[in-house]
PDB file of C-alpha atoms in Angstrom:
ATOM      1  CA  ALA R   1    -143.142  60.648  -2.058  1.00 80.00           C
ATOM      2  CA  ARG R   2    -144.716  59.633  -5.247  1.00 84.00           C
ATOM      3  CA  GLU R   3    -146.641  56.874  -3.753  1.00 87.00           C
ATOM      4  CA  GLN R   4    -148.412  59.402  -1.066  1.00 89.00           C
ATOM      5  CA  ALA R   5    -151.725  60.201  -1.782  1.00 93.00           C
ATOM      6  CA  PRO R   6    -152.915  63.857  -2.333  1.00 93.00           C
ATOM      7  CA  ARG R   7    -153.047  65.636   0.989  1.00 93.00           C
ATOM      8  CA  LEU R   8    -152.675  69.102   2.384  1.00 92.00           C
ATOM      9  CA  LEU R   9    -149.105  70.279   2.852  1.00 91.00           C
ATOM     10  CA  SER R  10    -149.219  70.329   6.340  1.00 92.00           C
ATOM     11  CA  GLU R  11    -150.395  66.484   6.383  1.00 94.00           C
ATOM     12  CA  GLN R  12    -147.333  65.573   3.941  1.00 94.00           C
ATOM     13  CA  TYR R  13    -144.799  67.126   6.434  1.00 91.00           C
ATOM     14  CA  LEU R  14    -146.401  65.275   9.175  1.00 92.00           C
ATOM     15  CA  ILE R  15    -146.435  62.122   7.671  1.00 93.00           C
ATOM     16  CA  LEU R  16    -142.640  62.526   6.381  1.00 93.00           C
ATOM     17  CA  PHE R  17    -141.678  63.606   9.995  1.00 92.00           C
ATOM     18  CA  ASN R  18    -143.171  60.455  11.376  1.00 93.00           C
ATOM     19  CA  TRP R  19    -141.517  58.682   8.833  1.00 93.00           C
ATOM     20  CA  MET R  20    -137.956  60.017   9.562  1.00 94.00           C
ATOM     21  CA  ALA R  21    -138.652  59.327  13.398  1.00 94.00           C
ATOM     22  CA  HIS R  22    -139.865  55.857  12.543  1.00 95.00           C
ATOM     23  CA  ARG R  23    -136.772  55.138  10.600  1.00 95.00           C
ATOM     24  CA  ALA R  24    -134.501  56.369  13.211  1.00 94.00           C
ATOM     25  CA  GLY R  25    -135.965  54.351  15.829  1.00 93.00           C
ATOM     26  CA  LYS R  26    -137.051  57.451  17.752  1.00 88.00           C
ATOM     27  CA  LEU R  27    -140.608  58.865  19.266  1.00 86.00           C
ATOM     28  CA  ILE R  28    -140.561  62.098  18.302  1.00 86.00           C
ATOM     29  CA  TRP R  29    -139.293  64.413  15.238  1.00 87.00           C
ATOM     30  CA  ILE R  30    -138.567  68.106  16.209  1.00 90.00           C
ATOM     31  CA  GLU R  31    -137.672  70.120  13.221  1.00 88.00           C
ATOM     32  CA  ARG R  32    -135.008  72.559  13.386  1.00 88.00           C
ATOM     33  CA  SER R  33    -134.661  75.125  10.500  1.00 85.00           C
ATOM     34  CA  GLY R  34    -132.598  78.381  11.504  1.00 83.00           C
ATOM     35  CA  GLY R  35    -134.219  81.863  10.507  1.00 85.00           C
ATOM     36  CA  THR R  36    -137.360  80.643  10.394  1.00 92.00           C
ATOM     37  CA  ILE R  37    -138.710  82.782  12.895  1.00 95.00           C
ATOM     38  CA  ALA R  38    -140.163  85.172  10.004  1.00 95.00           C
ATOM     39  CA  HIS R  39    -142.171  82.285   9.138  1.00 96.00           C
ATOM     40  CA  LEU R  40    -144.087  81.768  11.993  1.00 96.00           C
ATOM     41  CA  PRO R  41    -147.529  83.041  10.878  1.00 96.00           C
ATOM     42  CA  GLU R  42    -147.031  80.326   8.001  1.00 95.00           C
ATOM     43  CA  LEU R  43    -146.127  77.941  10.064  1.00 95.00           C
ATOM     44  CA  PHE R  44    -148.760  78.416  12.844  1.00 96.00           C
ATOM     45  CA  GLU R  45    -151.745  78.347   9.595  1.00 95.00           C
ATOM     46  CA  LEU R  46    -150.093  74.980   8.652  1.00 93.00           C
ATOM     47  CA  PHE R  47    -149.663  73.748  12.319  1.00 94.00           C
ATOM     48  CA  PRO R  48    -152.325  75.333  14.172  1.00 94.00           C
ATOM     49  CA  GLU R  49    -151.707  72.901  16.954  1.00 93.00           C
ATOM     50  CA  GLY R  50    -147.930  72.940  16.885  1.00 93.00           C
ATOM     51  CA  LYS R  51    -145.330  73.893  19.409  1.00 95.00           C
ATOM     52  CA  PHE R  52    -142.715  76.829  18.500  1.00 96.00           C
ATOM     53  CA  LEU R  53    -139.379  77.174  20.317  1.00 97.00           C
ATOM     54  CA  HIS R  54    -137.652  80.405  19.538  1.00 97.00           C
ATOM     55  CA  LEU R  55    -133.907  80.159  19.748  1.00 95.00           C
ATOM     56  CA  HIS R  56    -132.394  83.870  19.359  1.00 95.00           C
ATOM     57  CA  ARG R  57    -128.629  85.026  19.647  1.00 93.00           C
ATOM     58  CA  ASN R  58    -127.427  88.445  20.331  1.00 94.00           C
ATOM     59  CA  PRO R  59    -128.097  90.391  16.828  1.00 95.00           C
ATOM     60  CA  LEU R  60    -124.776  91.520  16.963  1.00 95.00           C
ATOM     61  CA  ASP R  61    -123.119  88.550  16.999  1.00 94.00           C
ATOM     62  CA  ALA R  62    -126.093  86.785  14.808  1.00 94.00           C
ATOM     63  CA  CYS R  63    -125.484  89.244  12.117  1.00 95.00           C
ATOM     64  CA  ILE R  64    -121.694  89.440  12.193  1.00 94.00           C
ATOM     65  CA  SER R  65    -121.944  85.793  11.542  1.00 92.00           C
ATOM     66  CA  MET R  66    -124.232  86.229   8.512  1.00 93.00           C
ATOM     67  CA  GLN R  67    -122.124  89.147   7.178  1.00 94.00           C
ATOM     68  CA  ASN R  68    -119.111  86.629   7.171  1.00 92.00           C
ATOM     69  CA  HIS R  69    -121.316  83.911   5.216  1.00 91.00           C
ATOM     70  CA  ASN R  70    -121.813  83.524   1.697  1.00 88.00           C
ATOM     71  CA  HIS R  71    -125.412  82.173   1.825  1.00 89.00           C
ATOM     72  CA  PHE R  72    -126.437  85.061   3.896  1.00 91.00           C
ATOM     73  CA  ARG R  73    -124.535  87.431   2.184  1.00 91.00           C
ATOM     74  CA  LEU R  74    -125.681  86.708  -1.327  1.00 90.00           C
ATOM     75  CA  ARG R  75    -129.208  86.266   0.441  1.00 91.00           C
ATOM     76  CA  THR R  76    -128.886  89.942   1.597  1.00 93.00           C
ATOM     77  CA  PHE R  77    -127.937  91.307  -1.817  1.00 93.00           C
ATOM     78  CA  LYS R  78    -130.713  89.838  -3.676  1.00 93.00           C
ATOM     79  CA  HIS R  79    -133.340  90.471  -0.962  1.00 92.00           C
ATOM     80  CA  TYR R  80    -132.025  94.111  -0.869  1.00 94.00           C
ATOM     81  CA  GLN R  81    -131.619  94.772  -4.431  1.00 94.00           C
ATOM     82  CA  LEU R  82    -127.823  95.925  -3.849  1.00 95.00           C
ATOM     83  CA  LYS R  83    -125.597  96.377  -7.009  1.00 95.00           C
ATOM     84  CA  THR R  84    -121.434  95.984  -6.894  1.00 94.00           C
ATOM     85  CA  ASN R  85    -119.080  98.906  -7.485  1.00 91.00           C
ATOM     86  CA  ASN R  86    -118.959  97.882 -11.294  1.00 90.00           C
ATOM     87  CA  GLY R  87    -123.272  97.928 -11.120  1.00 94.00           C
ATOM     88  CA  ILE R  88    -123.937  94.151 -11.222  1.00 95.00           C
ATOM     89  CA  SER R  89    -127.200  93.373  -9.669  1.00 94.00           C
ATOM     90  CA  TRP R  90    -128.447  89.707  -9.100  1.00 93.00           C
ATOM     91  CA  ALA R  91    -131.031  90.604 -12.116  1.00 93.00           C
ATOM     92  CA  ASP R  92    -127.922  90.553 -14.241  1.00 94.00           C
ATOM     93  CA  LEU R  93    -127.501  87.290 -13.607  1.00 92.00           C
ATOM     94  CA  ASP R  94    -128.783  84.473 -15.942  1.00 91.00           C
ATOM     95  CA  GLU R  95    -128.569  80.479 -15.937  1.00 89.00           C
ATOM     96  CA  SER R  96    -124.766  80.887 -17.318  1.00 88.00           C
ATOM     97  CA  ASP R  97    -124.211  82.601 -14.154  1.00 88.00           C
ATOM     98  CA  LEU R  98    -126.098  80.368 -11.748  1.00 86.00           C
ATOM     99  CA  ASN R  99    -124.975  76.785 -12.477  1.00 84.00           C
ATOM    100  CA  ASN R 100    -122.478  73.816 -11.003  1.00 82.00           C
ATOM    101  CA  THR R 101    -120.826  72.986 -14.097  1.00 83.00           C
ATOM    102  CA  MET R 102    -118.780  75.975 -15.357  1.00 81.00           C
ATOM    103  CA  PRO R 103    -116.408  77.957 -13.309  1.00 87.00           C
ATOM    104  CA  MET R 104    -117.731  80.882 -11.577  1.00 88.00           C
ATOM    105  CA  SER R 105    -118.511  83.661 -14.068  1.00 91.00           C
ATOM    106  CA  GLU R 106    -117.141  87.374 -13.565  1.00 91.00           C
ATOM    107  CA  LYS R 107    -120.644  88.612 -12.940  1.00 92.00           C
ATOM    108  CA  LEU R 108    -121.310  86.377  -9.935  1.00 91.00           C
ATOM    109  CA  ARG R 109    -117.651  86.453  -8.525  1.00 91.00           C
ATOM    110  CA  SER R 110    -118.240  90.487  -8.281  1.00 93.00           C
ATOM    111  CA  ILE R 111    -121.042  89.814  -6.457  1.00 92.00           C
ATOM    112  CA  PHE R 112    -119.289  87.150  -4.000  1.00 90.00           C
ATOM    113  CA  GLU R 113    -116.655  89.798  -3.264  1.00 91.00           C
ATOM    114  CA  HIS R 114    -118.942  92.606  -2.668  1.00 92.00           C
ATOM    115  CA  PRO R 115    -119.057  93.946   0.738  1.00 93.00           C
ATOM    116  CA  VAL R 116    -122.586  94.089   2.123  1.00 95.00           C
ATOM    117  CA  PRO R 117    -122.804  96.425   5.168  1.00 95.00           C
ATOM    118  CA  LEU R 118    -123.866  95.406   8.954  1.00 96.00           C
ATOM    119  CA  GLU R 119    -126.802  97.318   8.472  1.00 97.00           C
ATOM    120  CA  TYR R 120    -128.769  95.160   5.921  1.00 97.00           C
ATOM    121  CA  PHE R 121    -128.514  92.209   7.910  1.00 97.00           C
ATOM    122  CA  LEU R 122    -129.557  93.963  11.386  1.00 97.00           C
ATOM    123  CA  GLN R 123    -132.503  94.936   9.274  1.00 97.00           C
ATOM    124  CA  ASP R 124    -133.256  91.766   8.075  1.00 95.00           C
ATOM    125  CA  TRP R 125    -132.643  90.288  11.561  1.00 96.00           C
ATOM    126  CA  SER R 126    -135.063  92.833  13.038  1.00 97.00           C
ATOM    127  CA  ASP R 127    -137.815  92.460  10.125  1.00 96.00           C
ATOM    128  CA  SER R 128    -137.769  88.591  10.854  1.00 95.00           C
ATOM    129  CA  ILE R 129    -138.166  89.061  14.713  1.00 96.00           C
ATOM    130  CA  LEU R 130    -141.073  91.579  14.182  1.00 97.00           C
ATOM    131  CA  ARG R 131    -142.906  89.419  11.468  1.00 97.00           C
ATOM    132  CA  GLY R 132    -142.714  86.376  13.241  1.00 96.00           C
ATOM    133  CA  MET R 133    -143.435  87.507  16.759  1.00 95.00           C
ATOM    134  CA  ALA R 134    -146.862  89.692  15.515  1.00 95.00           C
ATOM    135  CA  VAL R 135    -148.669  86.154  15.528  1.00 96.00           C
ATOM    136  CA  LEU R 136    -147.864  85.330  19.180  1.00 95.00           C
ATOM    137  CA  LYS R 137    -151.293  86.890  19.933  1.00 95.00           C
ATOM    138  CA  ASP R 138    -152.885  84.174  18.407  1.00 96.00           C
ATOM    139  CA  LEU R 139    -150.931  81.106  20.079  1.00 96.00           C
ATOM    140  CA  SER R 140    -151.747  79.945  23.303  1.00 95.00           C
ATOM    141  CA  PRO R 141    -149.247  80.515  26.210  1.00 91.00           C
ATOM    142  CA  ASN R 142    -148.033  76.431  25.722  1.00 95.00           C
ATOM    143  CA  GLN R 143    -147.568  76.637  22.076  1.00 97.00           C
ATOM    144  CA  TYR R 144    -144.506  79.280  21.972  1.00 97.00           C
ATOM    145  CA  ALA R 145    -141.359  79.574  24.220  1.00 96.00           C
ATOM    146  CA  GLU R 146    -137.945  81.336  23.421  1.00 96.00           C
ATOM    147  CA  ILE R 147    -134.876  80.787  24.622  1.00 96.00           C
ATOM    148  CA  SER R 148    -131.414  82.928  24.254  1.00 95.00           C
ATOM    149  CA  PHE R 149    -128.408  81.327  22.562  1.00 93.00           C
ATOM    150  CA  GLU R 150    -126.455  82.918  25.396  1.00 92.00           C
ATOM    151  CA  ASP R 151    -128.686  80.917  28.092  1.00 93.00           C
ATOM    152  CA  ILE R 152    -128.280  77.513  26.352  1.00 93.00           C
ATOM    153  CA  MET R 153    -124.238  77.989  26.584  1.00 92.00           C
ATOM    154  CA  ALA R 154    -123.779  79.296  29.880  1.00 91.00           C
ATOM    155  CA  GLU R 155    -126.256  76.964  31.358  1.00 93.00           C
ATOM    156  CA  PRO R 156    -126.960  73.660  28.712  1.00 94.00           C
ATOM    157  CA  ASN R 157    -127.982  71.592  31.153  1.00 94.00           C
ATOM    158  CA  THR R 158    -131.145  73.860  32.844  1.00 95.00           C
ATOM    159  CA  ALA R 159    -131.633  75.332  29.047  1.00 96.00           C
ATOM    160  CA  LEU R 160    -132.068  71.760  27.835  1.00 95.00           C
ATOM    161  CA  ALA R 161    -134.278  70.657  30.703  1.00 95.00           C
ATOM    162  CA  GLN R 162    -136.604  73.814  30.289  1.00 96.00           C
ATOM    163  CA  ILE R 163    -136.951  72.947  26.087  1.00 95.00           C
ATOM    164  CA  SER R 164    -137.586  68.807  26.980  1.00 94.00           C
ATOM    165  CA  SER R 165    -140.478  70.307  29.524  1.00 95.00           C
ATOM    166  CA  PHE R 166    -141.691  72.845  26.870  1.00 96.00           C
ATOM    167  CA  PHE R 167    -141.838  70.226  24.274  1.00 95.00           C
ATOM    168  CA  GLU R 168    -143.015  67.215  26.619  1.00 93.00           C
ATOM    169  CA  LEU R 169    -140.197  64.955  26.009  1.00 91.00           C
ATOM    170  CA  PRO R 170    -140.555  61.717  27.822  1.00 87.00           C
ATOM    171  CA  ALA R 171    -138.168  61.395  30.468  1.00 84.00           C
ATOM    172  CA  GLY R 172    -135.340  59.098  30.868  1.00 82.00           C
ATOM    173  CA  GLY R 173    -131.979  58.646  28.918  1.00 83.00           C
ATOM    174  CA  ASN R 174    -128.927  60.369  29.183  1.00 90.00           C
ATOM    175  CA  TRP R 175    -129.378  62.774  25.716  1.00 90.00           C
ATOM    176  CA  ILE R 176    -129.120  66.148  27.935  1.00 93.00           C
ATOM    177  CA  GLU R 177    -125.660  64.990  29.254  1.00 93.00           C
ATOM    178  CA  GLN R 178    -124.388  63.810  25.434  1.00 93.00           C
ATOM    179  CA  ALA R 179    -125.891  67.117  24.169  1.00 92.00           C
ATOM    180  CA  CYS R 180    -123.711  69.148  26.444  1.00 92.00           C
ATOM    181  CA  GLY R 181    -120.590  67.584  25.774  1.00 91.00           C
ATOM    182  CA  LEU R 182    -120.924  68.368  22.019  1.00 91.00           C
ATOM    183  CA  LEU R 183    -120.949  71.963  22.920  1.00 89.00           C
ATOM    184  CA  ASN R 184    -117.873  74.295  21.946  1.00 82.00           C
ATOM    185  CA  LYS R 185    -117.665  77.220  24.196  1.00 76.00           C
ATOM    186  CA  GLY R 186    -115.984  79.493  22.141  1.00 71.00           C
ATOM    187  CA  GLN R 187    -119.075  79.724  20.115  1.00 69.00           C
ATOM    188  CA  ALA R 188    -120.477  81.733  23.073  1.00 68.00           C
ATOM    189  CA  ALA R 189    -117.991  84.665  22.041  1.00 67.00           C
ATOM    190  CA  HIS R 190    -119.618  87.655  22.369  1.00 78.00           C
ATOM    191  CA  ALA R 191    -119.105  91.002  19.914  1.00 78.00           C
ATOM    192  CA  GLN R 192    -118.299  94.186  22.060  1.00 88.00           C
ATOM    193  CA  ALA R 193    -120.047  96.554  20.026  1.00 91.00           C
ATOM    194  CA  ASN R 194    -118.367  99.762  19.592  1.00 94.00           C
ATOM    195  CA  VAL R 195    -119.744 103.121  18.730  1.00 95.00           C
ATOM    196  CA  GLU R 196    -120.843 102.845  15.243  1.00 96.00           C
ATOM    197  CA  GLN R 197    -122.108  99.383  15.934  1.00 95.00           C
ATOM    198  CA  LEU R 198    -124.169 100.539  18.790  1.00 95.00           C
ATOM    199  CA  ALA R 199    -125.838 103.119  16.812  1.00 96.00           C
ATOM    200  CA  LEU R 200    -126.739 100.949  14.347  1.00 96.00           C
ATOM    201  CA  LEU R 201    -128.223  98.386  16.878  1.00 95.00           C
ATOM    202  CA  LYS R 202    -130.079 101.263  18.196  1.00 94.00           C
ATOM    203  CA  GLU R 203    -131.693 102.284  15.090  1.00 96.00           C
ATOM    204  CA  TYR R 204    -132.093  98.755  13.242  1.00 97.00           C
ATOM    205  CA  CYS R 205    -132.807  96.420  16.050  1.00 96.00           C
ATOM    206  CA  GLN R 206    -134.260  98.088  19.320  1.00 95.00           C
ATOM    207  CA  SER R 207    -137.919  97.350  19.272  1.00 95.00           C
ATOM    208  CA  ALA R 208    -137.009  93.403  18.416  1.00 96.00           C
ATOM    209  CA  MET R 209    -134.541  93.302  21.082  1.00 96.00           C
ATOM    210  CA  VAL R 210    -137.322  95.066  23.554  1.00 95.00           C
ATOM    211  CA  LEU R 211    -139.786  92.175  22.739  1.00 94.00           C
ATOM    212  CA  LEU R 212    -137.006  89.543  23.175  1.00 95.00           C
ATOM    213  CA  GLY R 213    -136.325  91.253  26.594  1.00 93.00           C
ATOM    214  CA  ARG R 214    -132.693  92.026  25.384  1.00 92.00           C
ATOM    215  CA  GLU R 215    -133.394  95.568  26.156  1.00 91.00           C
ATOM    216  CA  PRO R 216    -135.431  97.363  28.676  1.00 89.00           C
ATOM    217  CA  ALA R 217    -138.623  98.900  27.357  1.00 82.00           C
ATOM    218  CA  MET R 218    -138.648 102.819  27.094  1.00 72.00           C
ATOM    219  CA  LYS R 219    -139.986 104.004  30.686  1.00 61.00           C
ATOM    220  CA  ILE R 220    -143.048 106.352  29.306  1.00 53.00           C
ATOM    221  CA  TYR R 221    -143.879 107.015  33.430  1.00 52.00           C
ATOM    222  CA  ASN R 222    -142.022 107.503  36.102  1.00 49.00           C
TER     223      ASN R 222
END
């Protein structure tokens, strides 16, 4: 990296991706970074000729998974400025709490152990979708596509062929068959929303789900 000449950030990334593809003996590098739909406006600004594939999942499944994941729980705790039952917030932590050389401090432990309600993750999911999709009007039709996690799990051969076509990948090879063999069907489990969760989904995620075609738009005219 130090040997590289000063360039635009987007140019540095393209050089890095090309280097990694060459190092791996491949022709194309497709960057897959989860949770980046919220950054689509910035990505489009950096890569105005880029192709963007949005892989989305049922929000209840996604948010229950996030609720059980330490990274997302800490991120949500910080983003929404939550406090533990004993009044500790992210702002109360200092360098002595955030390091890898000492045992976990009591303040940090209290944040780890604090339950974060599901509605915060639903709000985060919805905000990310709405922010990202606001830029779609600026993209050409061949620059953006979306596919659901459920479709990939149900018909992986068809879904991966669609993805290959979208990215204009060269024909040949048996990578689709190899990829299908890596799928774990158990990951396709769909949470059955209870009455409370249904109400939360409607309150926090309705607009985003309509945009993704997961919910029908409200019928204004008969």
